Amino acid sequence: MTKQDLAARIWATANELRKNIKASEYKDYILGFMFYKYLCDKELDTLHDAGGELEDIKDATENTEALFRDKLGYFIRYDDLFCVWKEAGVALGAKEVSEAIERFYLGLDDERRKVFSDIFSALQSGLTKLGADAGSRDKAVRDIVDLVHLIPPTSRDYDVLVDIDNSSFNDSLIPAFLTSDRKL
């Protein structure tokens, strides 16, 4: 997929969602899902670096979760991983995403709680804006997940490579992007 194809897909998804949300709110959903995908990918990279496989997350013990929290500051359980959402297809909906984000917040260590506060508010409680009924909201969620899945996280061709571990980025840029009342 070329950069232009990706841009066209992003635009088409935005046009589809425009009937339900303001244009200024679209970024809250896309960037929220992109950042969540990044966190999931970071967890899986950490797992793979330790010699583990995706299935190991499924059977994670409290000790395993604690190890991830010590290393990353968070743990995302198997069913809540972005790659699992992508594979879920029509079984994924707004309710599952909201519940996953709630579990994410509950599992944060104290240091990260402040950094992550309200970053995923659109994904936790704002998904009701994506449609008049559960079916249309669920379809919108699946469309966004499909779109975000297409965005390569480390490709310089798409200008999306970012050092999320940089604390100034965490403390200022992400909240600014995800807050509709701020302009960059």
One Martini backbone bead per residue (centre of mass of N, CA, C, O) as a GRO file, in nm:
protein
  184
    1MET     BB    1   0.096   0.037   0.024
    2THR     BB    2   0.063   0.354  -0.025
    3LYS     BB    3   0.049   0.665   0.093
    4GLN     BB    4  -0.200   0.740  -0.082
    5ASP     BB    5  -0.376   0.498  -0.007
    6LEU     BB    6  -0.383   0.556   0.293
    7ALA     BB    7  -0.504   0.840   0.274
    8ALA     BB    8  -0.764   0.746   0.133
    9ARG     BB    9  -0.858   0.560   0.365
   10ILE     BB   10  -0.872   0.772   0.583
   11TRP     BB   11  -1.074   0.954   0.439
   12ALA     BB   12  -1.303   0.747   0.407
   13THR     BB   13  -1.341   0.697   0.708
   14ALA     BB   14  -1.402   0.987   0.782
   15ASN     BB   15  -1.656   1.013   0.604
   16GLU     BB   16  -1.816   0.790   0.748
   17LEU     BB   17  -1.794   0.931   1.043
   18ARG     BB   18  -1.908   1.226   0.999
   19LYS     BB   19  -2.214   1.166   1.072
   20ASN     BB   20  -2.124   1.127   1.399
   21ILE     BB   21  -1.865   1.315   1.393
   22LYS     BB   22  -1.643   1.538   1.435
   23ALA     BB   23  -1.360   1.625   1.282
   24SER     BB   24  -1.203   1.692   1.554
   25GLU     BB   25  -1.257   1.385   1.672
   26TYR     BB   26  -1.113   1.180   1.489
   27LYS     BB   27  -0.829   1.187   1.621
   28ASP     BB   28  -0.907   1.051   1.888
   29TYR     BB   29  -0.946   0.772   1.758
   30ILE     BB   30  -0.698   0.722   1.585
   31LEU     BB   31  -0.478   0.791   1.798
   32GLY     BB   32  -0.579   0.598   2.012
   33PHE     BB   33  -0.544   0.337   1.846
   34MET     BB   34  -0.247   0.379   1.774
   35PHE     BB   35  -0.139   0.382   2.063
   36TYR     BB   36  -0.251   0.111   2.149
   37LYS     BB   37  -0.098  -0.051   1.938
   38TYR     BB   38   0.179   0.026   2.033
   39LEU     BB   39   0.157  -0.100   2.317
   40CYS     BB   40   0.109  -0.385   2.216
   41ASP     BB   41   0.369  -0.411   2.049
   42LYS     BB   42   0.559  -0.361   2.288
   43GLU     BB   43   0.475  -0.610   2.447
   44LEU     BB   44   0.548  -0.818   2.224
   45ASP     BB   45   0.845  -0.741   2.198
   46THR     BB   46   0.917  -0.812   2.489
   47LEU     BB   47   0.837  -1.105   2.468
   48HIS     BB   48   1.022  -1.185   2.229
   49ASP     BB   49   1.292  -1.097   2.368
   50ALA     BB   50   1.227  -1.333   2.597
   51GLY     BB   51   1.107  -1.589   2.413
   52GLY     BB   52   0.818  -1.541   2.348
   53GLU     BB   53   0.466  -1.582   2.288
   54LEU     BB   54   0.147  -1.499   2.240
   55GLU     BB   55   0.031  -1.740   2.411
   56ASP     BB   56   0.164  -1.647   2.684
   57ILE     BB   57  -0.048  -1.427   2.746
   58LYS     BB   58  -0.295  -1.609   2.790
   59ASP     BB   59  -0.121  -1.753   3.051
   60ALA     BB   60  -0.089  -1.532   3.247
   61THR     BB   61   0.041  -1.439   3.534
   62GLU     BB   62   0.093  -1.233   3.791
   63ASN     BB   63   0.400  -1.234   3.749
   64THR     BB   64   0.398  -1.158   3.451
   65GLU     BB   65   0.247  -0.894   3.484
   66ALA     BB   66   0.457  -0.767   3.675
   67LEU     BB   67   0.690  -0.766   3.474
   68PHE     BB   68   0.558  -0.574   3.273
   69ARG     BB   69   0.511  -0.340   3.471
   70ASP     BB   70   0.812  -0.300   3.532
   71LYS     BB   71   0.901  -0.250   3.231
   72LEU     BB   72   0.632  -0.070   3.109
   73GLY     BB   73   0.370  -0.005   3.318
   74TYR     BB   74   0.211  -0.249   3.179
   75PHE     BB   75  -0.083  -0.466   3.098
   76ILE     BB   76  -0.203  -0.665   2.825
   77ARG     BB   77  -0.429  -0.868   2.757
   78TYR     BB   78  -0.499  -1.082   2.515
   79ASP     BB   79  -0.799  -0.984   2.435
   80ASP     BB   80  -0.671  -0.667   2.423
   81LEU     BB   81  -0.518  -0.699   2.178
   82PHE     BB   82  -0.494  -0.574   1.868
   83CYS     BB   83  -0.445  -0.841   1.708
   84VAL     BB   84  -0.703  -0.972   1.825
   85TRP     BB   85  -0.904  -0.772   1.721
   86LYS     BB   86  -0.845  -0.815   1.421
   87GLU     BB   87  -0.925  -1.126   1.430
   88ALA     BB   88  -1.227  -1.097   1.533
   89GLY     BB   89  -1.391  -0.904   1.377
   90VAL     BB   90  -1.731  -0.920   1.427
   91ALA     BB   91  -1.670  -0.961   1.747
   92LEU     BB   92  -1.605  -0.669   1.742
   93GLY     BB   93  -1.661  -0.390   1.970
   94ALA     BB   94  -1.724  -0.123   2.166
   95LYS     BB   95  -1.741  -0.278   2.433
   96GLU     BB   96  -1.463  -0.420   2.420
   97VAL     BB   97  -1.295  -0.163   2.410
   98SER     BB   98  -1.390  -0.025   2.668
   99GLU     BB   99  -1.308  -0.260   2.857
  100ALA     BB  100  -1.007  -0.264   2.784
  101ILE     BB  101  -0.943   0.023   2.877
  102GLU     BB  102  -1.025  -0.016   3.166
  103ARG     BB  103  -0.815  -0.238   3.224
  104PHE     BB  104  -0.570  -0.072   3.158
  105TYR     BB  105  -0.604   0.137   3.385
  106LEU     BB  106  -0.610  -0.071   3.623
  107GLY     BB  107  -0.301  -0.184   3.535
  108LEU     BB  108  -0.151   0.053   3.620
  109ASP     BB  109   0.093   0.219   3.727
  110ASP     BB  110   0.147   0.501   3.907
  111GLU     BB  111   0.334   0.652   3.703
  112ARG     BB  112   0.133   0.613   3.444
  113ARG     BB  113  -0.141   0.728   3.521
  114LYS     BB  114  -0.081   1.025   3.453
  115VAL     BB  115   0.009   0.995   3.158
  116PHE     BB  116  -0.271   0.827   3.069
  117SER     BB  117  -0.471   1.027   3.135
  118ASP     BB  118  -0.730   1.046   2.895
  119ILE     BB  119  -0.618   0.928   2.625
  120PHE     BB  120  -0.878   0.704   2.607
  121SER     BB  121  -1.163   0.844   2.623
  122ALA     BB  122  -1.284   0.782   2.341
  123LEU     BB  123  -1.258   0.460   2.389
  124GLN     BB  124  -1.417   0.437   2.661
  125SER     BB  125  -1.681   0.664   2.624
  126GLY     BB  126  -1.700   0.773   2.299
  127LEU     BB  127  -1.829   0.536   2.112
  128THR     BB  128  -2.131   0.635   2.096
  129LYS     BB  129  -2.070   0.845   1.855
  130LEU     BB  130  -2.039   0.624   1.608
  131GLY     BB  131  -2.355   0.562   1.668
  132ALA     BB  132  -2.698   0.493   1.714
  133ASP     BB  133  -2.603   0.192   1.729
  134ALA     BB  134  -2.436  -0.093   1.794
  135GLY     BB  135  -2.382  -0.177   1.500
  136SER     BB  136  -2.254   0.094   1.400
  137ARG     BB  137  -2.033   0.107   1.614
  138ASP     BB  138  -1.897  -0.163   1.553
  139LYS     BB  139  -1.824  -0.097   1.261
  140ALA     BB  140  -1.650   0.151   1.321
  141VAL     BB  141  -1.442   0.004   1.490
  142ARG     BB  142  -1.352  -0.196   1.270
  143ASP     BB  143  -1.262   0.018   1.067
  144ILE     BB  144  -1.041   0.143   1.245
  145VAL     BB  145  -0.879  -0.111   1.296
  146ASP     BB  146  -0.818  -0.166   0.999
  147LEU     BB  147  -0.672   0.099   0.949
  148VAL     BB  148  -0.450   0.088   1.172
  149HIS     BB  149  -0.327  -0.179   1.072
  150LEU     BB  150  -0.203  -0.037   0.804
  151ILE     BB  151  -0.014   0.119   0.988
  152PRO     BB  152   0.310   0.163   1.004
  153PRO     BB  153   0.508   0.202   1.293
  154THR     BB  154   0.826   0.218   1.134
  155SER     BB  155   0.782   0.393   0.880
  156ARG     BB  156   0.934   0.651   0.709
  157ASP     BB  157   0.734   0.679   0.469
  158TYR     BB  158   0.493   0.770   0.694
  159ASP     BB  159   0.586   0.945   0.940
  160VAL     BB  160   0.555   0.745   1.237
  161LEU     BB  161   0.816   0.773   1.385
  162VAL     BB  162   0.832   0.731   1.745
  163ASP     BB  163   0.939   0.822   2.077
  164ILE     BB  164   0.750   0.720   2.340
  165ASP     BB  165   0.976   0.723   2.577
  166ASN     BB  166   0.956   1.018   2.568
  167SER     BB  167   0.848   1.217   2.816
  168SER     BB  168   0.762   1.475   2.660
  169PHE     BB  169   0.568   1.328   2.481
  170ASN     BB  170   0.384   1.206   2.697
  171ASP     BB  171   0.323   1.489   2.855
  172SER     BB  172   0.228   1.662   2.574
  173LEU     BB  173   0.156   1.554   2.286
  174ILE     BB  174  -0.067   1.345   2.323
  175PRO     BB  175  -0.268   1.522   2.482
  176ALA     BB  176  -0.287   1.736   2.259
  177PHE     BB  177  -0.401   1.554   2.036
  178LEU     BB  178  -0.648   1.434   2.233
  179THR     BB  179  -0.736   1.738   2.250
  180SER     BB  180  -0.975   1.942   2.107
  181ASP     BB  181  -0.873   2.234   2.244
  182ARG     BB  182  -0.602   2.180   2.089
  183LYS     BB  183  -0.326   2.316   1.913
  184LEU     BB  184  -0.030   2.254   1.691
   0.00000   0.00000   0.00000
